[in-house]
Every structure is written in C-alpha cells, then in structure tokens.
C-alpha cells in the first residue's frame, strides 16, 4: 500500500473518531432519512404520528392502572394525560382547513366519477357528511376552549352531532369499499381472460396493469382496516350515553393509526 493511501486512511479514521463529525456516519446520501423527513413534513404524516400517541396513551394508562402501585400510578397517569390532551387539541387544529380540500375533491369527483353510479352516489353522500362534520367539530373545539360563548350542554350536543356525521361517513365507506372490490375484481377477471385469449393490444402492458390492480387491492384492504378501527369510536361518540371503555377507544383508535401511518408513509415514498 502506498504512503499516500495510508495517509488518506488515517485521515478518514480521525474524521470518523471526531465526535463533531458524527453525522458523517449517515453517509453521503440517506434515502430513509429523506423519506422520514418528507413524511413528517406532510400534515397527514404528522397528524397520524400524533394520532398514534393520542390513542395508544389510553391503552398505556389502562395497563399502568392495572399493574402499577397507587403511589406512582396517579402521577404517571396524569403526565400521560397532560401529553394526550394537547396532542388531541393540536390534531383538531391541523384540520382547520379541512373544508378546502373537501370542496376541491367534490369538484374533482364530478369531472372524474367512479365506474358505477352507486359508487358516485356514495362518495357524494360522504362528501356532504364531511362538509357538515368539519364546521361542527371546529365549533365544538372553540366552545370547549371558551373561545366562543357556548354552554357546556350545547357544546356537547354539537360535538355529538359532528361525530354522527363522521359515523355516517364511516358506514358509507363500507359501501364504497364494496363497490371498489367489485370493480377491481371485474378488472382483474377481464384482464386475465384477455391474457389467456391473447387479446392484448401492442400498446398495452398487462404486467403493469395487473400490478396497478394489486396495489389498489392493498390500498382497499388498508382502508378497510382503518374504517374498522374508526367504526366503534364514531358510534361511541355519537351516543348521549355510552359504556364503551376508554381502553377500547385507545385500542381501536391505535389500530386505525397503525394503518394510517402505513398509508401516509407510502404516499410520501
């Protein structure tokens, strides 16, 4: 080995040992770090991470109450609640502009409708449910924090009605997912028949088309899991009196948050 190379290696070793240059260990480029930053820089990505914290905190509180000693439990639980409260508030604030993309999507839907009339009707109903849900949620939040003068009774009623429209959206989502399943099955069956018959045009790429169908099927399954996590929560918060335990609120919401994070992560790839 030449003296020049030995000197270069020694210099590199010194740089690696330098604690001020520790970031160099990440390498000249780091795609995973870039992806994580894109994910957290998106409103959706940040919201889903906070959602994960908000709901799983409830499960942790339940576990601590079951296993912890009375002396240490109360203090720790209060700290967790002190974290979960602002996280929940911040998530609502992140949705302050929710009506704008909703109106944008309503417009898009009219010019790019789904394949069936039933699917179009379902999505239209979902959009109108959200159009009512968002303002009610914002009024509820403002009333809860005494920003606008509302009695506790009125504030709670507004919150309950906002959740009822959210529940309507969630129930309708099962119908939309069923229509999506039928459409994907029809497309997949039709493509397989055309491949078997050799009825593929030169401009077509059957492999890419099948890959697209499979990707949509995965998205459909993820959305079904998210919706299933939301359903009991929306029913619980839509009722004047509900015995649904807080730990199950955390478990179902936490379950939905895992798939929401997965979906948001894929969207920022």
Short mmCIF file of N, CA and C in Angstrom, two decimals, residues 107-169:
data_model
loop_
_atom_site.label_atom_id
_atom_site.label_comp_id
_atom_site.label_asym_id
_atom_site.label_seq_id
_atom_site.Cartn_x
_atom_site.Cartn_y
_atom_site.Cartn_z
N UNK A 107 -65.40 18.80 -6.39
CA UNK A 107 -65.31 19.28 -7.77
C UNK A 107 -64.64 18.25 -8.67
N UNK A 108 -63.55 17.66 -8.18
CA UNK A 108 -62.82 16.64 -8.95
C UNK A 108 -63.71 15.44 -9.25
N UNK A 109 -64.48 15.03 -8.25
CA UNK A 109 -65.35 13.85 -8.37
C UNK A 109 -66.37 14.00 -9.50
N UNK A 110 -66.91 15.22 -9.67
CA UNK A 110 -67.92 15.45 -10.70
C UNK A 110 -67.35 15.33 -12.11
N UNK A 111 -66.07 15.60 -12.26
CA UNK A 111 -65.43 15.52 -13.57
C UNK A 111 -64.68 14.20 -13.78
N UNK A 112 -64.42 13.47 -12.67
CA UNK A 112 -63.74 12.18 -12.75
C UNK A 112 -64.49 11.16 -11.89
N UNK A 113 -65.74 10.83 -12.28
CA UNK A 113 -66.57 9.95 -11.45
C UNK A 113 -66.06 8.51 -11.46
N UNK A 114 -66.37 7.74 -10.40
CA UNK A 114 -66.02 6.31 -10.39
C UNK A 114 -66.82 5.55 -11.43
N UNK A 115 -66.52 4.27 -11.57
CA UNK A 115 -67.10 3.47 -12.67
C UNK A 115 -68.59 3.20 -12.53
N UNK A 116 -69.12 3.18 -11.29
CA UNK A 116 -70.54 2.88 -11.12
C UNK A 116 -71.30 4.07 -10.53
N UNK A 117 -72.59 4.15 -10.85
CA UNK A 117 -73.45 5.22 -10.33
C UNK A 117 -73.61 5.13 -8.82
N UNK A 118 -73.65 3.88 -8.31
CA UNK A 118 -73.78 3.67 -6.87
C UNK A 118 -72.56 4.22 -6.13
N UNK A 119 -71.37 3.94 -6.67
CA UNK A 119 -70.13 4.44 -6.06
C UNK A 119 -70.11 5.97 -6.05
N UNK A 120 -70.59 6.58 -7.14
CA UNK A 120 -70.64 8.04 -7.24
C UNK A 120 -71.60 8.60 -6.19
N UNK A 121 -72.76 7.99 -6.04
CA UNK A 121 -73.75 8.45 -5.05
C UNK A 121 -73.19 8.34 -3.63
N UNK A 122 -72.53 7.22 -3.36
CA UNK A 122 -71.94 7.01 -2.03
C UNK A 122 -70.90 8.09 -1.73
N UNK A 123 -70.02 8.36 -2.69
CA UNK A 123 -68.97 9.35 -2.46
C UNK A 123 -69.54 10.76 -2.32
N UNK A 124 -70.59 11.05 -3.06
CA UNK A 124 -71.25 12.36 -2.91
C UNK A 124 -71.81 12.50 -1.50
N UNK A 125 -72.47 11.45 -1.00
CA UNK A 125 -73.02 11.48 0.36
C UNK A 125 -71.91 11.61 1.40
N UNK A 126 -70.81 10.91 1.19
CA UNK A 126 -69.66 11.01 2.10
C UNK A 126 -69.12 12.45 2.14
N UNK A 127 -69.02 13.05 0.99
CA UNK A 127 -68.51 14.42 0.92
C UNK A 127 -69.41 15.39 1.68
N UNK A 128 -70.73 15.24 1.51
CA UNK A 128 -71.65 16.13 2.22
C UNK A 128 -71.63 15.87 3.73
N UNK A 129 -71.41 14.63 4.13
CA UNK A 129 -71.27 14.31 5.56
C UNK A 129 -70.06 15.04 6.14
N UNK A 130 -68.96 15.06 5.38
CA UNK A 130 -67.76 15.76 5.83
C UNK A 130 -67.92 17.27 5.84
N UNK A 131 -68.66 17.78 4.85
CA UNK A 131 -68.92 19.22 4.77
C UNK A 131 -69.63 19.72 6.04
N UNK A 132 -70.49 18.87 6.60
CA UNK A 132 -71.19 19.23 7.84
C UNK A 132 -70.32 18.92 9.06
N UNK A 133 -69.59 17.82 8.99
CA UNK A 133 -68.77 17.39 10.12
C UNK A 133 -67.70 18.41 10.51
N UNK A 134 -66.95 18.90 9.54
CA UNK A 134 -65.81 19.78 9.84
C UNK A 134 -66.21 21.04 10.61
N UNK A 135 -67.20 21.83 10.14
CA UNK A 135 -67.57 23.04 10.90
C UNK A 135 -68.07 22.72 12.31
N UNK A 136 -68.85 21.63 12.43
CA UNK A 136 -69.36 21.26 13.76
C UNK A 136 -68.21 20.93 14.70
N UNK A 137 -67.21 20.21 14.20
CA UNK A 137 -66.05 19.87 15.04
C UNK A 137 -65.31 21.13 15.47
N UNK A 138 -65.16 22.08 14.56
CA UNK A 138 -64.45 23.32 14.89
C UNK A 138 -65.23 24.15 15.91
N UNK A 139 -66.55 24.22 15.74
CA UNK A 139 -67.38 24.95 16.71
C UNK A 139 -67.30 24.28 18.07
N UNK A 140 -67.32 22.94 18.08
CA UNK A 140 -67.20 22.19 19.34
C UNK A 140 -65.88 22.54 20.03
N UNK A 141 -64.78 22.55 19.28
CA UNK A 141 -63.46 22.84 19.87
C UNK A 141 -63.43 24.27 20.42
N UNK A 142 -63.96 25.21 19.65
CA UNK A 142 -63.97 26.62 20.09
C UNK A 142 -64.84 26.79 21.34
N UNK A 143 -65.95 26.07 21.41
CA UNK A 143 -66.82 26.13 22.57
C UNK A 143 -66.17 25.51 23.80
N UNK A 144 -65.49 24.38 23.60
CA UNK A 144 -64.81 23.68 24.70
C UNK A 144 -63.73 24.55 25.33
N UNK A 145 -63.05 25.36 24.50
CA UNK A 145 -61.96 26.20 25.00
C UNK A 145 -62.41 27.64 25.28
N UNK A 146 -63.73 27.84 25.35
CA UNK A 146 -64.30 29.15 25.71
C UNK A 146 -63.86 30.27 24.77
N UNK A 147 -63.61 29.92 23.52
CA UNK A 147 -63.29 30.94 22.52
C UNK A 147 -64.57 31.61 22.05
N UNK A 148 -65.64 30.82 21.94
CA UNK A 148 -66.97 31.36 21.64
C UNK A 148 -67.90 31.01 22.80
N UNK A 149 -68.86 31.89 23.10
CA UNK A 149 -69.72 31.65 24.27
C UNK A 149 -70.78 30.58 24.00
N UNK A 150 -70.54 29.39 24.47
CA UNK A 150 -71.49 28.28 24.34
C UNK A 150 -71.60 27.56 25.68
N UNK A 151 -72.79 27.15 26.02
CA UNK A 151 -72.96 26.39 27.26
C UNK A 151 -72.35 25.00 27.07
N UNK A 152 -72.06 24.36 28.18
CA UNK A 152 -71.48 23.01 28.14
C UNK A 152 -72.43 22.06 27.43
N UNK A 153 -73.73 22.22 27.70
CA UNK A 153 -74.73 21.34 27.08
C UNK A 153 -74.75 21.50 25.56
N UNK A 154 -74.73 22.75 25.09
CA UNK A 154 -74.73 23.00 23.63
C UNK A 154 -73.44 22.49 22.99
N UNK A 155 -72.33 22.73 23.67
CA UNK A 155 -71.03 22.29 23.15
C UNK A 155 -71.00 20.78 22.98
N UNK A 156 -71.49 20.07 23.99
CA UNK A 156 -71.51 18.60 23.93
C UNK A 156 -72.44 18.09 22.83
N UNK A 157 -73.57 18.79 22.63
CA UNK A 157 -74.51 18.38 21.57
C UNK A 157 -73.88 18.57 20.20
N UNK A 158 -73.19 19.68 20.03
CA UNK A 158 -72.52 19.95 18.75
C UNK A 158 -71.45 18.90 18.49
N UNK A 159 -70.69 18.56 19.53
CA UNK A 159 -69.66 17.53 19.40
C UNK A 159 -70.27 16.18 19.03
N UNK A 160 -71.40 15.86 19.65
CA UNK A 160 -72.07 14.60 19.38
C UNK A 160 -72.58 14.54 17.94
N UNK A 161 -73.15 15.65 17.46
CA UNK A 161 -73.66 15.68 16.09
C UNK A 161 -72.53 15.64 15.06
N UNK A 162 -71.41 16.25 15.39
CA UNK A 162 -70.26 16.18 14.48
C UNK A 162 -69.82 14.73 14.32
N UNK A 163 -69.82 13.97 15.44
CA UNK A 163 -69.43 12.56 15.40
C UNK A 163 -70.46 11.71 14.66
N UNK A 164 -71.72 12.12 14.71
CA UNK A 164 -72.76 11.38 13.97
C UNK A 164 -72.55 11.49 12.46
N UNK A 165 -72.13 12.66 12.03
CA UNK A 165 -71.85 12.81 10.59
C UNK A 165 -70.57 12.07 10.21
N UNK A 166 -69.62 12.03 11.14
CA UNK A 166 -68.42 11.21 10.91
C UNK A 166 -68.81 9.74 10.84
N UNK A 167 -69.71 9.30 11.73
CA UNK A 167 -70.19 7.92 11.72
C UNK A 167 -70.88 7.60 10.39
N UNK A 168 -71.65 8.55 9.88
CA UNK A 168 -72.33 8.36 8.59
C UNK A 168 -71.30 8.14 7.48
N UNK A 169 -70.24 8.93 7.51
CA UNK A 169 -69.16 8.77 6.53
C UNK A 169 -68.54 7.37 6.62
#
